[in-house]
């Protein structure tokens, strides 16, 4: 069942009163009128840690946009990053405020089409992906009423703009799809809610067999779109964090504004042991790099 009101969305996900008062759904980059009235409007939502956001995260939206335009009857109206909250206990997870800032900087630097929604990231409790999609469905289809079919077209009886419901879909890499196909990893009801009611655009990731994962989810095959990477990109947040801990450059793996933000805020660096007022690095930091070991680590 799709969400139908604010009380439903906020009650089942535990939104705080403070968040309800100050939160505003971001619409500045959301197109609200179809360019082609014969197409079905689509909004993609990418959930994840984004610790930190990389060029591949941004590239996924571009690949999905090309796929939607050339291989489907969808018209992409917008795309949103929805970072997880601090309640999601994961190694290497920077505080939500920093992850939100980095995603915002990345979107502002690289595109005028993609945006970040702080709703999930600022919640005190962990929010399942199924409920995040309910949130977007409520904000766009219930509160906004969908998007206009044609600029200025109005219903002759009501005088209101003629609108069409927007299809909300998850955007993810094939590595996430693989976890969905593994028995016992995802709640069965959540999986049916995500893939049955919404669907997903799945972008090819190196090391994840997208066809094998899809075959295990055949019940929802009509709602799963497989998007190939036209140019393979294997960068990941995990690899970036490892490079940063080893004090290696990550420029050109991330947007420049994100690299600068990481440096300015000292994110992902290994802790120094303090002796008096002098910073003394451990022997591991000053040791000659073992490139074979490092490359093995970052390829996992």
Coordinates of C-alpha atoms in Angstrom, one line a residue:
X1 CA 0.0 0.0 0.0
X2 CA 1.4 3.4 -1.0
X3 CA 1.6 6.2 1.5
X4 CA -1.4 8.6 1.4
X5 CA -0.8 11.2 4.1
X6 CA 1.8 12.8 6.3
X7 CA 0.6 11.1 9.5
X8 CA 1.2 7.7 7.8
X9 CA 4.7 8.5 6.7
X10 CA 5.8 10.3 9.8
X11 CA 4.2 7.9 12.3
X12 CA 5.7 4.7 10.9
X13 CA 9.1 6.2 10.5
X14 CA 9.3 8.1 13.8
X15 CA 9.8 11.6 12.5
X16 CA 10.6 14.0 15.3
X17 CA 8.4 17.1 16.0
X18 CA 11.4 19.3 15.3
X19 CA 12.0 17.7 11.9
X20 CA 8.3 18.0 11.0
X21 CA 8.4 21.8 11.8
X22 CA 11.6 22.6 9.9
X23 CA 11.7 20.1 7.1
X24 CA 10.7 21.2 3.6
X25 CA 10.9 18.8 0.6
X26 CA 13.4 20.2 -1.9
X27 CA 11.7 21.0 -5.3
X28 CA 14.1 23.6 -6.8
X29 CA 15.6 21.1 -9.2
X30 CA 12.4 19.1 -9.8
X31 CA 10.8 19.7 -13.2
X32 CA 7.1 20.1 -12.6
X33 CA 5.8 20.0 -16.2
X34 CA 6.3 17.2 -18.8
X35 CA 8.1 18.1 -22.0
X36 CA 6.4 15.2 -23.8
X37 CA 2.9 14.6 -22.7
X38 CA 2.9 11.0 -24.1
X39 CA 5.6 9.9 -21.6
X40 CA 5.2 8.8 -18.0
X41 CA 6.9 11.1 -15.5
X42 CA 9.7 9.5 -13.4
X43 CA 11.7 10.4 -10.3
X44 CA 14.6 8.3 -9.2
X45 CA 15.8 8.0 -5.6
X46 CA 19.3 6.8 -4.7
X47 CA 19.6 5.6 -1.1
X48 CA 22.9 4.9 0.6
X49 CA 25.7 6.1 2.8
X50 CA 27.5 8.4 0.4
X51 CA 30.5 8.5 2.7
X52 CA 31.8 10.2 0.7
X53 CA 29.8 10.7 -2.6
X54 CA 31.9 9.8 -5.7
X55 CA 31.7 10.6 -9.4
X56 CA 30.2 7.1 -9.9
X57 CA 27.2 8.0 -7.7
X58 CA 26.6 11.0 -9.9
X59 CA 27.3 9.1 -13.0
X60 CA 24.6 6.6 -12.1
X61 CA 21.9 9.3 -12.6
X62 CA 23.3 10.3 -16.0
X63 CA 23.3 6.6 -17.1
X64 CA 19.8 6.2 -15.9
X65 CA 18.7 9.4 -17.6
X66 CA 20.1 8.1 -20.9
X67 CA 18.5 4.7 -20.5
X68 CA 15.1 6.2 -19.6
X69 CA 15.2 8.5 -22.6
X70 CA 16.3 5.9 -25.2
X71 CA 14.9 2.6 -23.9
X72 CA 11.6 3.4 -22.0
X73 CA 8.6 5.6 -22.1
X74 CA 9.6 7.4 -19.0
X75 CA 10.5 11.1 -18.8
X76 CA 12.9 11.8 -16.0
X77 CA 11.7 14.8 -14.0
X78 CA 14.4 14.7 -11.3
X79 CA 16.7 12.6 -9.2
X80 CA 17.4 12.6 -5.4
X81 CA 20.1 11.4 -3.2
X82 CA 18.7 10.2 0.2
X83 CA 21.7 9.6 2.6
X84 CA 21.1 7.3 5.6
X85 CA 20.9 8.7 9.1
X86 CA 23.5 8.3 11.8
X87 CA 21.4 5.5 13.2
X88 CA 22.7 3.3 10.4
X89 CA 25.7 1.7 12.1
X90 CA 28.3 1.2 9.4
X91 CA 32.0 1.4 9.4
X92 CA 33.4 4.5 7.8
X93 CA 30.1 6.4 8.1
X94 CA 30.8 10.1 8.6
X95 CA 28.3 12.2 10.5
X96 CA 25.1 12.9 8.5
X97 CA 25.6 16.6 8.5
X98 CA 28.9 16.1 6.7
X99 CA 27.5 13.6 4.2
X100 CA 24.6 15.9 3.4
X101 CA 26.9 18.8 2.9
X102 CA 29.1 16.8 0.6
X103 CA 26.2 15.5 -1.5
X104 CA 24.8 19.1 -1.8
X105 CA 28.2 20.4 -2.9
X106 CA 28.6 17.6 -5.5
X107 CA 25.1 18.3 -6.9
X108 CA 25.7 22.0 -7.1
X109 CA 29.1 21.6 -8.7
X110 CA 28.2 19.0 -11.3
X111 CA 24.6 19.4 -12.4
X112 CA 21.4 21.4 -12.2
X113 CA 19.2 18.2 -12.3
X114 CA 20.1 16.2 -9.2
X115 CA 19.3 17.1 -5.6
X116 CA 19.6 15.8 -2.0
X117 CA 16.7 15.3 0.3
X118 CA 17.7 15.6 4.0
X119 CA 14.6 13.8 5.4
X120 CA 16.1 10.4 5.9
X121 CA 19.5 11.6 7.0
X122 CA 18.2 13.9 9.8
X123 CA 16.0 11.3 11.4
X124 CA 16.9 9.8 14.8
X125 CA 16.0 6.3 13.8
X126 CA 17.0 4.1 10.8
X127 CA 14.5 4.3 8.0
X128 CA 14.0 1.3 5.7
X129 CA 14.3 1.9 2.0
X130 CA 10.6 1.0 1.5
X131 CA 9.5 3.8 3.7
X132 CA 11.9 6.3 2.1
X133 CA 10.2 5.6 -1.2
X134 CA 6.8 6.0 0.5
X135 CA 8.0 9.5 1.6
X136 CA 8.9 10.5 -1.9
X137 CA 5.6 9.2 -3.2
X138 CA 3.7 11.2 -0.6
X139 CA 5.6 14.5 -1.2
X140 CA 5.4 14.4 -5.0
X141 CA 2.1 12.7 -5.7
X142 CA 0.0 13.5 -2.6
X143 CA 1.2 16.9 -1.5
X144 CA 2.2 18.2 -5.0
X145 CA -0.4 16.2 -6.9
X146 CA 2.1 15.0 -9.4
X147 CA 3.4 17.0 -12.3
X148 CA 1.6 19.1 -15.0
X149 CA 1.0 17.3 -18.3
X150 CA 1.2 20.5 -20.3
X151 CA 2.2 24.0 -19.4
X152 CA -1.0 26.1 -18.6
X153 CA -3.4 23.3 -19.4
X154 CA -6.4 23.3 -17.0
X155 CA -9.3 21.1 -16.3
X156 CA -12.4 22.8 -17.8
X157 CA -14.5 21.8 -14.8
X158 CA -12.2 22.6 -11.9
X159 CA -9.9 25.1 -13.4
X160 CA -7.0 23.3 -11.8
X161 CA -3.9 22.3 -13.7
X162 CA -4.1 18.9 -15.4
X163 CA -1.6 16.7 -13.6
X164 CA -0.2 13.2 -13.9
X165 CA 1.0 10.9 -11.2
X166 CA 4.8 10.5 -11.0
X167 CA 6.5 7.0 -11.0
X168 CA 8.9 6.8 -8.1
X169 CA 11.7 4.3 -8.5
X170 CA 14.8 3.3 -6.7
X171 CA 18.2 3.9 -8.3
X172 CA 20.9 1.5 -7.2
X173 CA 24.0 -0.5 -8.3
X174 CA 23.9 -4.1 -9.1
X175 CA 25.8 -4.8 -5.9
X176 CA 22.6 -3.8 -4.0
X177 CA 20.5 -5.9 -6.3
X178 CA 22.6 -8.9 -5.4
X179 CA 21.8 -8.5 -1.7
X180 CA 18.1 -8.4 -2.6
X181 CA 18.5 -11.8 -4.3
X182 CA 20.3 -13.3 -1.3
X183 CA 17.9 -15.2 0.9
X184 CA 17.3 -13.6 4.3
X185 CA 19.1 -10.3 3.7
X186 CA 16.0 -8.2 3.0
X187 CA 12.6 -8.4 4.7
X188 CA 10.3 -10.1 2.2
X189 CA 7.5 -7.5 2.7
X190 CA 10.0 -4.7 2.1
X191 CA 11.3 -6.3 -1.0
X192 CA 7.9 -6.8 -2.4
X193 CA 7.0 -3.2 -1.5
X194 CA 10.1 -1.7 -3.2
X195 CA 10.1 -3.8 -6.3
X196 CA 6.4 -4.4 -6.6
X197 CA 5.0 -1.0 -5.9
X198 CA 7.9 1.1 -7.1
X199 CA 10.5 -0.7 -9.1
X200 CA 14.2 -0.1 -9.6
X201 CA 16.8 1.2 -12.1
X202 CA 19.8 -1.0 -11.5
X203 CA 23.2 0.2 -12.8
X204 CA 25.9 -2.3 -13.6
X205 CA 28.7 -2.5 -11.1
X206 CA 32.0 -4.4 -11.6
X207 CA 32.1 -7.7 -9.6
X208 CA 28.3 -8.1 -9.4
X209 CA 26.5 -10.4 -11.8
X210 CA 23.4 -8.3 -12.6
X211 CA 21.8 -11.1 -14.8
X212 CA 22.2 -13.7 -12.0
X213 CA 20.7 -11.3 -9.4
X214 CA 17.8 -10.4 -11.7
X215 CA 16.9 -14.0 -12.4
X216 CA 16.5 -14.6 -8.7
X217 CA 14.0 -11.7 -8.6
X218 CA 12.0 -12.8 -11.6
X219 CA 8.7 -12.1 -9.9
X220 CA 9.4 -8.4 -10.3
X221 CA 11.3 -8.5 -13.6
X222 CA 8.9 -6.1 -15.4
X223 CA 9.7 -3.5 -12.7
X224 CA 13.5 -3.9 -12.8
X225 CA 15.5 -2.0 -15.5
X226 CA 19.1 -3.0 -16.1
X227 CA 21.3 -0.1 -17.0
X228 CA 24.7 -0.9 -18.5
X229 CA 27.8 1.2 -17.7
X230 CA 28.9 2.6 -21.1
X231 CA 32.3 3.2 -19.7
X232 CA 33.2 1.0 -16.7
X233 CA 34.0 2.9 -13.5
X234 CA 35.0 1.0 -10.4
X235 CA 35.5 3.8 -7.9
X236 CA 33.7 3.3 -4.5
X237 CA 33.4 5.1 -1.2
X238 CA 35.2 2.2 0.5
X239 CA 38.2 2.6 -1.7
X240 CA 38.2 6.4 -1.3
X241 CA 38.2 6.1 2.5
X242 CA 41.1 3.7 2.4
X243 CA 43.1 6.0 0.2
X244 CA 42.4 8.9 2.5
X245 CA 43.4 6.9 5.6
X246 CA 46.7 6.1 3.8
X247 CA 47.1 9.8 3.0
X248 CA 46.9 9.3 -0.8
X249 CA 45.2 11.7 -3.2
X250 CA 41.6 11.2 -4.2
X251 CA 41.4 14.1 -6.6
X252 CA 39.5 13.3 -9.8
X253 CA 37.7 10.4 -8.0
X254 CA 35.3 12.9 -6.4
X255 CA 34.0 16.4 -7.3
X256 CA 36.6 19.0 -6.4
X257 CA 34.3 20.7 -3.9
X258 CA 33.9 17.4 -2.0
X259 CA 37.7 16.8 -1.9
X260 CA 38.1 20.3 -0.5
X261 CA 35.4 19.8 2.1
X262 CA 37.0 16.5 3.2
X263 CA 40.3 18.2 3.7
X264 CA 38.9 21.3 5.4
X265 CA 37.0 19.1 7.9
X266 CA 39.6 16.4 8.4
X267 CA 37.3 13.6 7.4
X268 CA 38.4 9.9 7.0
X269 CA 41.9 10.5 8.1
X270 CA 43.6 8.1 10.5
X271 CA 43.8 9.3 14.1
X272 CA 47.2 10.6 15.4
X273 CA 48.5 9.6 18.8
X274 CA 49.2 12.7 20.9
X275 CA 52.3 13.2 23.1
X276 CA 52.1 16.6 24.8
X277 CA 51.4 19.2 22.2
X278 CA 53.1 17.5 19.3
X279 CA 51.3 15.3 16.8
X280 CA 53.2 12.0 16.3
X281 CA 52.0 9.7 13.6
X282 CA 52.1 6.0 14.2
X283 CA 54.8 3.9 12.5
X284 CA 52.1 2.6 10.1
X285 CA 51.5 6.0 8.7
X286 CA 55.2 6.7 8.1
X287 CA 56.0 3.2 6.8
X288 CA 56.9 2.8 3.2
X289 CA 53.6 1.9 1.3
X290 CA 53.1 -1.7 0.4
X291 CA 51.4 -1.1 -2.9
X292 CA 50.6 -4.7 -3.6
X293 CA 48.8 -5.0 -0.3
X294 CA 47.1 -1.7 -0.8
X295 CA 45.8 -2.5 -4.3
X296 CA 44.6 -5.8 -3.0
X297 CA 42.7 -4.1 -0.2
X298 CA 41.1 -1.5 -2.4
X299 CA 40.0 -4.0 -5.0
X300 CA 37.8 -5.8 -2.6

